[in-house]
mmCIF file of C-alpha atoms in Angstrom:
data_model
loop_
_atom_site.group_PDB
_atom_site.id
_atom_site.type_symbol
_atom_site.label_atom_id
_atom_site.label_comp_id
_atom_site.label_asym_id
_atom_site.label_seq_id
_atom_site.Cartn_x
_atom_site.Cartn_y
_atom_site.Cartn_z
ATOM 1 C CA MET A 1 123.162 92.982 109.731
ATOM 2 C CA ILE A 2 120.177 91.032 108.388
ATOM 3 C CA ARG A 3 122.372 90.566 105.984
ATOM 4 C CA ARG A 4 124.887 89.105 108.025
ATOM 5 C CA ALA A 5 122.094 87.165 109.847
ATOM 6 C CA LEU A 6 121.138 86.136 106.506
ATOM 7 C CA ASP A 7 123.232 83.560 106.565
ATOM 8 C CA HIS A 8 124.330 82.772 109.851
ATOM 9 C CA PRO A 9 123.964 78.947 109.917
ATOM 10 C CA ALA A 10 122.408 80.189 113.356
ATOM 11 C CA VAL A 11 119.363 82.108 111.640
ATOM 12 C CA ASP A 12 116.483 80.882 110.395
ATOM 13 C CA PRO A 13 115.637 83.197 107.671
ATOM 14 C CA THR A 14 111.704 82.987 107.732
ATOM 15 C CA SER A 15 112.259 84.834 110.851
ATOM 16 C CA LEU A 16 113.406 88.417 108.624
ATOM 17 C CA ALA A 17 111.261 88.179 105.779
ATOM 18 C CA GLY A 18 108.794 89.883 107.620
ATOM 19 C CA PRO A 19 111.256 93.558 108.382
ATOM 20 C CA ILE A 20 112.356 92.424 104.718
ATOM 21 C CA VAL A 21 108.595 92.429 103.767
ATOM 22 C CA SER A 22 108.251 95.355 104.835
ATOM 23 C CA LEU A 23 110.961 97.498 103.852
ATOM 24 C CA VAL A 24 110.039 96.031 100.185
ATOM 25 C CA GLY A 25 106.638 97.156 100.476
ATOM 26 C CA SER A 26 107.870 100.727 101.389
ATOM 27 C CA HIS A 27 109.499 101.807 98.304
ATOM 28 C CA PRO A 28 108.056 105.343 96.850
ATOM 29 C CA GLU A 29 106.704 102.803 93.743
ATOM 30 C CA MET A 30 105.124 100.580 95.971
ATOM 31 C CA ALA A 31 102.134 103.195 95.894
ATOM 32 C CA GLY A 32 101.066 103.257 92.490
ATOM 33 C CA ILE A 33 101.473 99.556 91.869
ATOM 34 C CA ARG A 34 99.423 98.985 94.553
ATOM 35 C CA GLN A 35 96.842 99.227 92.762
ATOM 36 C CA TYR A 36 97.637 96.398 90.188
ATOM 37 C CA LEU A 37 97.605 93.724 92.459
ATOM 38 C CA ALA A 38 93.651 93.308 93.468
ATOM 39 C CA PRO A 39 92.868 89.376 91.853
ATOM 40 C CA SER A 40 90.206 91.306 89.420
ATOM 41 C CA SER A 41 92.266 94.508 87.815
ATOM 42 C CA ALA A 42 94.102 93.772 85.188
ATOM 43 C CA PRO A 43 96.925 96.296 83.612
ATOM 44 C CA SER A 44 95.912 97.735 80.185
ATOM 45 C CA ALA A 45 98.541 97.709 77.113
ATOM 46 C CA ASP A 46 100.327 101.052 78.444
ATOM 47 C CA THR A 47 100.271 99.290 81.740
ATOM 48 C CA PHE A 48 102.378 96.750 80.490
ATOM 49 C CA ALA A 49 105.189 98.999 78.444
ATOM 50 C CA GLU A 50 106.146 101.064 81.402
ATOM 51 C CA LEU A 51 105.251 98.982 84.662
ATOM 52 C CA PRO A 52 108.060 96.076 84.401
ATOM 53 C CA GLY A 53 111.071 98.602 85.314
ATOM 54 C CA ARG A 54 108.596 100.535 88.172
ATOM 55 C CA LEU A 55 108.828 96.913 89.722
ATOM 56 C CA ILE A 56 112.097 95.651 88.907
ATOM 57 C CA GLN A 57 113.011 98.912 91.216
ATOM 58 C CA VAL A 58 110.902 97.793 94.034
ATOM 59 C CA LEU A 59 111.853 93.808 93.485
ATOM 60 C CA ASN A 60 115.789 94.343 92.828
ATOM 61 C CA GLU A 61 116.414 95.232 97.142
ATOM 62 C CA PRO A 62 119.728 92.907 97.797
ATOM 63 C CA LEU A 63 118.053 91.477 101.006
ATOM 64 C CA LEU A 64 114.848 91.068 99.418
ATOM 65 C CA LEU A 65 116.478 88.508 96.741
ATOM 66 C CA ARG A 66 118.645 87.013 99.297
ATOM 67 C CA LEU A 67 115.557 86.200 101.066
ATOM 68 C CA LEU A 68 113.657 84.610 98.031
ATOM 69 C CA GLU A 69 116.816 81.892 97.484
ATOM 70 C CA LEU A 70 116.137 81.213 101.472
ATOM 71 C CA CYS A 71 112.882 80.507 101.963
ATOM 72 C CA VAL A 72 108.666 80.443 100.874
ATOM 73 C CA VAL A 73 108.111 84.267 101.776
ATOM 74 C CA ALA A 74 103.828 83.384 103.179
ATOM 75 C CA ASP A 75 103.115 86.504 102.016
ATOM 76 C CA THR A 76 99.571 87.898 100.332
ATOM 77 C CA GLU A 77 100.622 90.831 99.280
ATOM 78 C CA TRP A 78 104.330 89.542 98.128
ATOM 79 C CA GLU A 79 102.313 86.498 95.943
ATOM 80 C CA ARG A 80 100.320 89.407 94.233
ATOM 81 C CA LEU A 81 103.854 91.007 93.300
ATOM 82 C CA ILE A 82 105.426 88.171 92.210
ATOM 83 C CA THR A 83 102.466 86.632 89.961
ATOM 84 C CA LEU A 84 101.818 90.032 88.561
ATOM 85 C CA ALA A 85 106.070 90.547 87.638
ATOM 86 C CA ARG A 86 106.605 87.403 86.547
ATOM 87 C CA ARG A 87 104.177 87.839 84.472
ATOM 88 C CA LEU A 88 105.342 91.861 82.814
ATOM 89 C CA ILE A 89 108.280 89.739 82.803
ATOM 90 C CA LEU A 90 107.198 87.107 80.579
ATOM 91 C CA HIS A 91 105.250 89.801 78.216
ATOM 92 C CA ALA A 92 107.969 92.044 78.339
ATOM 93 C CA LEU A 93 110.363 89.348 76.711
ATOM 94 C CA ALA A 94 107.286 87.723 74.172
ATOM 95 C CA ASN A 95 107.406 91.067 72.671
ATOM 96 C CA SER A 96 111.068 92.876 72.458
ATOM 97 C CA ARG A 97 112.945 94.542 70.435
ATOM 98 C CA SER A 98 116.184 94.546 69.982
ATOM 99 C CA GLY A 99 118.657 96.576 71.732
ATOM 100 C CA ASP A 100 115.542 96.323 74.979
ATOM 101 C CA SER A 101 117.246 95.313 77.923
ATOM 102 C CA PRO A 102 116.642 92.458 79.935
ATOM 103 C CA PRO A 103 115.952 92.350 83.898
ATOM 104 C CA PRO A 104 118.600 91.947 85.949
ATOM 105 C CA LEU A 105 119.550 88.680 86.529
ATOM 106 C CA ASP A 106 120.310 87.856 89.658
ATOM 107 C CA LEU A 107 116.728 89.247 89.846
ATOM 108 C CA LEU A 108 114.998 86.667 87.262
ATOM 109 C CA VAL A 109 117.292 84.322 89.123
ATOM 110 C CA ALA A 110 115.984 85.093 92.859
ATOM 111 C CA LEU A 111 112.593 84.862 91.247
ATOM 112 C CA ALA A 112 113.113 81.297 90.380
ATOM 113 C CA HIS A 113 114.188 80.352 93.504
ATOM 114 C CA GLN A 114 111.118 81.449 95.248
ATOM 115 C CA CYS A 115 109.063 79.781 92.103
ATOM 116 C CA PHE A 116 110.657 76.678 92.987
ATOM 117 C CA ALA A 117 110.253 76.329 96.630
ATOM 118 C CA THR A 118 106.567 76.861 96.238
ATOM 119 C CA GLU A 119 105.900 74.589 93.406
ATOM 120 C CA TYR A 120 104.924 77.129 90.768
ATOM 121 C CA ILE A 121 101.568 78.366 92.639
ATOM 122 C CA TYR A 122 100.500 80.936 91.162
ATOM 123 C CA ASP A 123 98.406 82.156 88.818
ATOM 124 C CA GLU A 124 99.446 82.453 85.462
ATOM 125 C CA SER A 125 96.713 83.643 82.607
ATOM 126 C CA ALA A 126 96.227 82.205 79.028
ATOM 127 C CA GLU A 127 98.277 84.509 77.230
ATOM 128 C CA GLU A 128 101.286 83.667 79.233
ATOM 129 C CA HIS A 129 100.790 79.889 78.947
ATOM 130 C CA ALA A 130 100.682 80.794 75.387
ATOM 131 C CA HIS A 131 104.344 82.970 75.637
ATOM 132 C CA LEU A 132 105.727 79.614 77.448
ATOM 133 C CA GLU A 133 105.093 77.281 75.188
ATOM 134 C CA ALA A 134 107.441 79.250 72.941
ATOM 135 C CA LEU A 135 109.974 79.679 74.991
ATOM 136 C CA GLU A 136 110.337 76.286 76.437
ATOM 137 C CA GLN A 137 110.151 74.298 72.479
ATOM 138 C CA SER A 138 112.661 76.938 71.803
ATOM 139 C CA LEU A 139 115.408 76.966 74.309
ATOM 140 C CA ALA A 140 114.611 73.193 74.423
ATOM 141 C CA SER A 141 115.775 72.918 70.422
ATOM 142 C CA ARG A 142 118.853 75.891 71.069
ATOM 143 C CA LEU A 143 120.317 73.877 73.968
ATOM 144 C CA GLU A 144 120.065 70.286 71.975
ATOM 145 C CA ALA A 145 121.460 72.469 68.830
ATOM 146 C CA GLY A 146 123.963 73.879 70.866
ATOM 147 C CA GLU A 147 123.292 77.610 70.155
ATOM 148 C CA SER A 148 124.030 80.573 72.330
ATOM 149 C CA VAL A 149 121.069 81.591 74.495
ATOM 150 C CA PRO A 150 120.918 84.613 76.256
ATOM 151 C CA ALA A 151 120.658 83.333 80.076
ATOM 152 C CA HIS A 152 118.005 86.264 81.843
ATOM 153 C CA GLN A 153 115.607 83.916 79.199
ATOM 154 C CA TYR A 154 116.697 80.224 80.744
ATOM 155 C CA ALA A 155 116.249 82.161 84.784
ATOM 156 C CA LEU A 156 112.379 83.289 83.476
ATOM 157 C CA TYR A 157 111.657 79.847 82.279
ATOM 158 C CA ALA A 158 112.856 78.766 85.179
ATOM 159 C CA CYS A 159 110.568 81.233 87.128
ATOM 160 C CA TYR A 160 107.526 79.124 85.121
ATOM 161 C CA ARG A 161 109.178 75.579 85.188
ATOM 162 C CA PRO A 162 112.165 74.155 86.084
ATOM 163 C CA LEU A 163 114.953 73.300 83.986
ATOM 164 C CA SER A 164 115.106 69.880 84.498
ATOM 165 C CA ARG A 165 111.725 69.680 81.747
ATOM 166 C CA ILE A 166 114.301 70.662 78.937
ATOM 167 C CA CYS A 167 118.112 70.786 80.319
ATOM 168 C CA ARG A 168 119.306 67.239 81.049
ATOM 169 C CA GLN A 169 122.917 67.137 83.777
ATOM 170 C CA ASP A 170 124.960 67.502 80.969
ATOM 171 C CA ASN A 171 124.048 70.265 79.394
ATOM 172 C CA ALA A 172 123.893 72.361 82.749
ATOM 173 C CA MET A 173 126.935 71.574 83.614
ATOM 174 C CA ARG A 174 127.976 72.943 80.161
ATOM 175 C CA LEU A 175 125.320 76.021 81.124
ATOM 176 C CA ALA A 176 126.754 76.397 84.808
ATOM 177 C CA ASN A 177 130.007 77.033 83.986
ATOM 178 C CA ALA A 178 129.472 79.412 80.531
ATOM 179 C CA MET A 179 126.721 80.939 82.955
ATOM 180 C CA PRO A 180 127.962 81.357 86.132
ATOM 181 C CA PRO A 181 125.264 84.147 87.177
ATOM 182 C CA LEU A 182 122.577 81.067 86.206
ATOM 183 C CA SER A 183 124.191 78.441 88.278
ATOM 184 C CA PRO A 184 122.127 78.562 91.302
ATOM 185 C CA VAL A 185 119.634 77.598 89.391
ATOM 186 C CA LEU A 186 120.619 74.695 87.250
ATOM 187 C CA ARG A 187 122.145 73.565 90.666
ATOM 188 C CA LEU A 188 118.515 73.756 92.423
ATOM 189 C CA GLN A 189 116.221 72.833 89.623
ATOM 190 C CA VAL A 190 118.238 69.845 87.442
ATOM 191 C CA LEU A 191 121.300 69.179 89.334
ATOM 192 C CA GLU A 192 120.348 68.282 92.873
ATOM 193 C CA PRO A 193 117.138 66.727 91.721
ATOM 194 C CA SER A 194 119.781 64.312 89.775
ATOM 195 C CA VAL A 195 121.435 63.567 93.097
ATOM 196 C CA GLU A 196 118.043 62.739 95.064
ATOM 197 C CA THR A 197 117.203 60.322 92.378
ATOM 198 C CA GLU A 198 121.100 58.647 93.026
ATOM 199 C CA LEU A 199 120.089 58.553 96.383
ATOM 200 C CA ARG A 200 116.857 57.834 96.556
ATOM 201 C CA GLN A 201 117.561 53.817 94.372
ATOM 202 C CA SER A 202 120.500 53.600 96.913
ATOM 203 C CA MET A 203 119.521 54.743 100.524
ATOM 204 C CA PRO A 204 118.457 51.429 102.173
ATOM 205 C CA LYS A 205 114.758 51.035 103.050
ATOM 206 C CA PRO A 206 113.588 49.686 107.151
ATOM 207 C CA GLY A 207 110.791 47.539 104.644
ATOM 208 C CA ALA A 208 108.401 48.518 101.844
ATOM 209 C CA PRO A 209 104.567 49.004 102.718
ATOM 210 C CA SER A 210 102.866 47.088 100.721
ATOM 211 C CA ASP A 211 99.021 48.742 101.119
ATOM 212 C CA ARG A 212 98.147 51.073 98.549
ATOM 213 C CA THR A 213 96.929 54.256 100.606
ATOM 214 C CA SER A 214 101.001 53.630 102.423
ATOM 215 C CA LYS A 215 102.350 53.736 98.441
ATOM 216 C CA GLN A 216 99.836 57.012 97.564
ATOM 217 C CA VAL A 217 101.386 59.239 100.541
ATOM 218 C CA GLY A 218 104.869 58.137 99.827
ATOM 219 C CA LEU A 219 104.934 59.386 96.255
ATOM 220 C CA LEU A 220 103.343 62.323 96.913
ATOM 221 C CA TYR A 221 106.142 63.394 99.240
ATOM 222 C CA GLU A 222 108.689 61.989 96.821
ATOM 223 C CA ASP A 223 106.656 64.237 94.155
ATOM 224 C CA ASN A 224 106.001 67.459 96.290
ATOM 225 C CA PRO A 225 107.820 67.399 99.491
ATOM 226 C CA TYR A 226 106.373 69.260 102.097
ATOM 227 C CA PRO A 227 107.531 71.465 103.132
ATOM 228 C CA ARG A 228 110.905 72.851 100.831
ATOM 229 C CA TRP A 229 113.526 73.715 102.732
ATOM 230 C CA SER A 230 116.756 75.766 101.291
ATOM 231 C CA LYS A 231 118.396 76.515 104.506
ATOM 232 C CA CYS A 232 118.612 73.919 107.824
ATOM 233 C CA VAL A 233 118.816 76.129 111.029
ATOM 234 C CA LEU A 234 122.702 73.895 112.479
ATOM 235 C CA SER A 235 123.188 75.871 115.688
ATOM 236 C CA ARG A 236 125.009 73.531 118.413
ATOM 237 C CA GLN A 237 122.617 75.163 121.237
ATOM 238 C CA ASN A 238 123.862 71.867 123.190
ATOM 239 C CA PRO A 239 127.252 71.418 122.739
ATOM 240 C CA ARG A 240 129.362 68.850 124.233
ATOM 241 C CA GLY A 241 130.616 69.921 127.402
ATOM 242 C CA ALA A 242 127.734 71.723 128.269
ATOM 243 C CA ALA A 243 124.411 71.130 129.706
ATOM 244 C CA GLY A 244 122.895 68.446 128.886
ATOM 245 C CA PHE A 245 119.254 67.170 127.066
ATOM 246 C CA ALA A 246 117.704 66.304 130.492
ATOM 247 C CA ALA A 247 118.022 70.254 131.371
ATOM 248 C CA THR A 248 117.692 71.265 127.852
ATOM 249 C CA LEU A 249 114.118 69.677 128.094
ATOM 250 C CA ALA A 250 113.959 71.064 131.301
ATOM 251 C CA GLN A 251 113.832 74.492 130.017
ATOM 252 C CA GLN A 252 111.921 74.109 126.861
ATOM 253 C CA VAL A 253 109.067 72.263 128.666
ATOM 254 C CA PRO A 254 109.092 73.070 132.464
ATOM 255 C CA GLY A 255 108.274 70.740 134.849
ATOM 256 C CA THR A 256 109.729 68.292 132.716
ATOM 257 C CA SER A 257 111.734 65.561 133.885
ATOM 258 C CA LEU A 258 113.964 63.317 133.183
ATOM 259 C CA PRO A 259 116.973 61.018 135.430
ATOM 260 C CA ASP A 260 119.992 61.701 135.275
ATOM 261 C CA ALA A 261 122.257 60.072 132.553
ATOM 262 C CA PRO A 262 124.540 60.909 130.255
ATOM 263 C CA ASP A 263 123.617 62.092 127.049
ATOM 264 C CA ALA A 264 125.382 58.912 125.362
ATOM 265 C CA THR A 265 123.038 56.636 126.313
ATOM 266 C CA ARG A 266 119.431 58.077 125.630
ATOM 267 C CA LYS A 267 117.977 58.500 122.389
ATOM 268 C CA ILE A 268 115.140 60.683 120.238
ATOM 269 C CA LEU A 269 112.433 59.799 118.637
ATOM 270 C CA ILE A 270 111.087 61.789 115.500
ATOM 271 C CA ALA A 271 107.572 61.189 114.882
ATOM 272 C CA GLY A 272 106.955 62.177 111.565
ATOM 273 C CA CYS A 273 111.029 63.787 110.561
ATOM 274 C CA GLY A 274 108.790 65.115 106.620
ATOM 275 C CA THR A 275 111.872 66.449 104.974
ATOM 276 C CA GLY A 276 114.292 66.035 107.715
ATOM 277 C CA GLN A 277 114.545 69.419 108.417
ATOM 278 C CA HIS A 278 113.715 69.155 112.123
ATOM 279 C CA SER A 279 115.518 65.511 112.586
ATOM 280 C CA LEU A 280 118.784 67.614 111.219
ATOM 281 C CA GLN A 281 118.802 70.334 113.799
ATOM 282 C CA THR A 282 117.741 67.739 116.629
ATOM 283 C CA ALA A 283 120.768 66.073 116.038
ATOM 284 C CA SER A 284 123.086 68.957 115.960
ATOM 285 C CA ARG A 285 121.789 70.490 118.903
ATOM 286 C CA HIS A 286 122.308 67.092 121.079
ATOM 287 C CA PRO A 287 125.038 65.476 119.110
ATOM 288 C CA ASP A 288 126.017 62.871 121.973
ATOM 289 C CA VAL A 289 122.131 61.530 122.199
#
């Protein structure tokens, strides 16, 4: 039922984050993992060898993976958990031997969605930075040469940096066709930003601000759109033929009243529409206004 709710167009996935995170937190392995989640703790060499497998058991929960693709999970323990998981998986890749099994690709893809949505806010150690630079150089050169690279390496890189840094649109389409499980993160981090750039150039503007502050705020929102979202709740709570906008407003804000009038004659001003989620949701609820 929770999985059905996650994918239902009228359900905000953040409303289900609490029970899903609680489910993951009740996994038997979490009792031993929590000791490594404190900011001051540092896993030992032995821990680096055995902890990734235990973490994967905890994180490889289908409900959690779907949640990570749909919304930001705002939970302190989860932030530390993903920071630790990412670090250990990268360390394991950098020190892997022939025949070692890679982590599940769908887990890495879900983590990449979450890291991108949070703009890579998670802490990164000096060792991770060094491993990541080596991985980036390897992926970029092999991609340019047309060499085959395991999909999980691209997905792990996407947990630290957007794939658009190393992958052009044509390469992303080629990789998506060759590696279908990787296509969601390629679409999110390469293809959709490319479309957004094209739309930005062609979109009509009512007037360009000339003052320095407005330009800086505009650039901030374009580089770091907030809030980022993957799912917009488009529910026809007030479909055509049902009670009009005035009745809906009176129900939501008791004591208010509007004169009787057809919805088609009304206008709604959303003062500060941010990244558009509120505007789209309002338009879907009141299609005639």
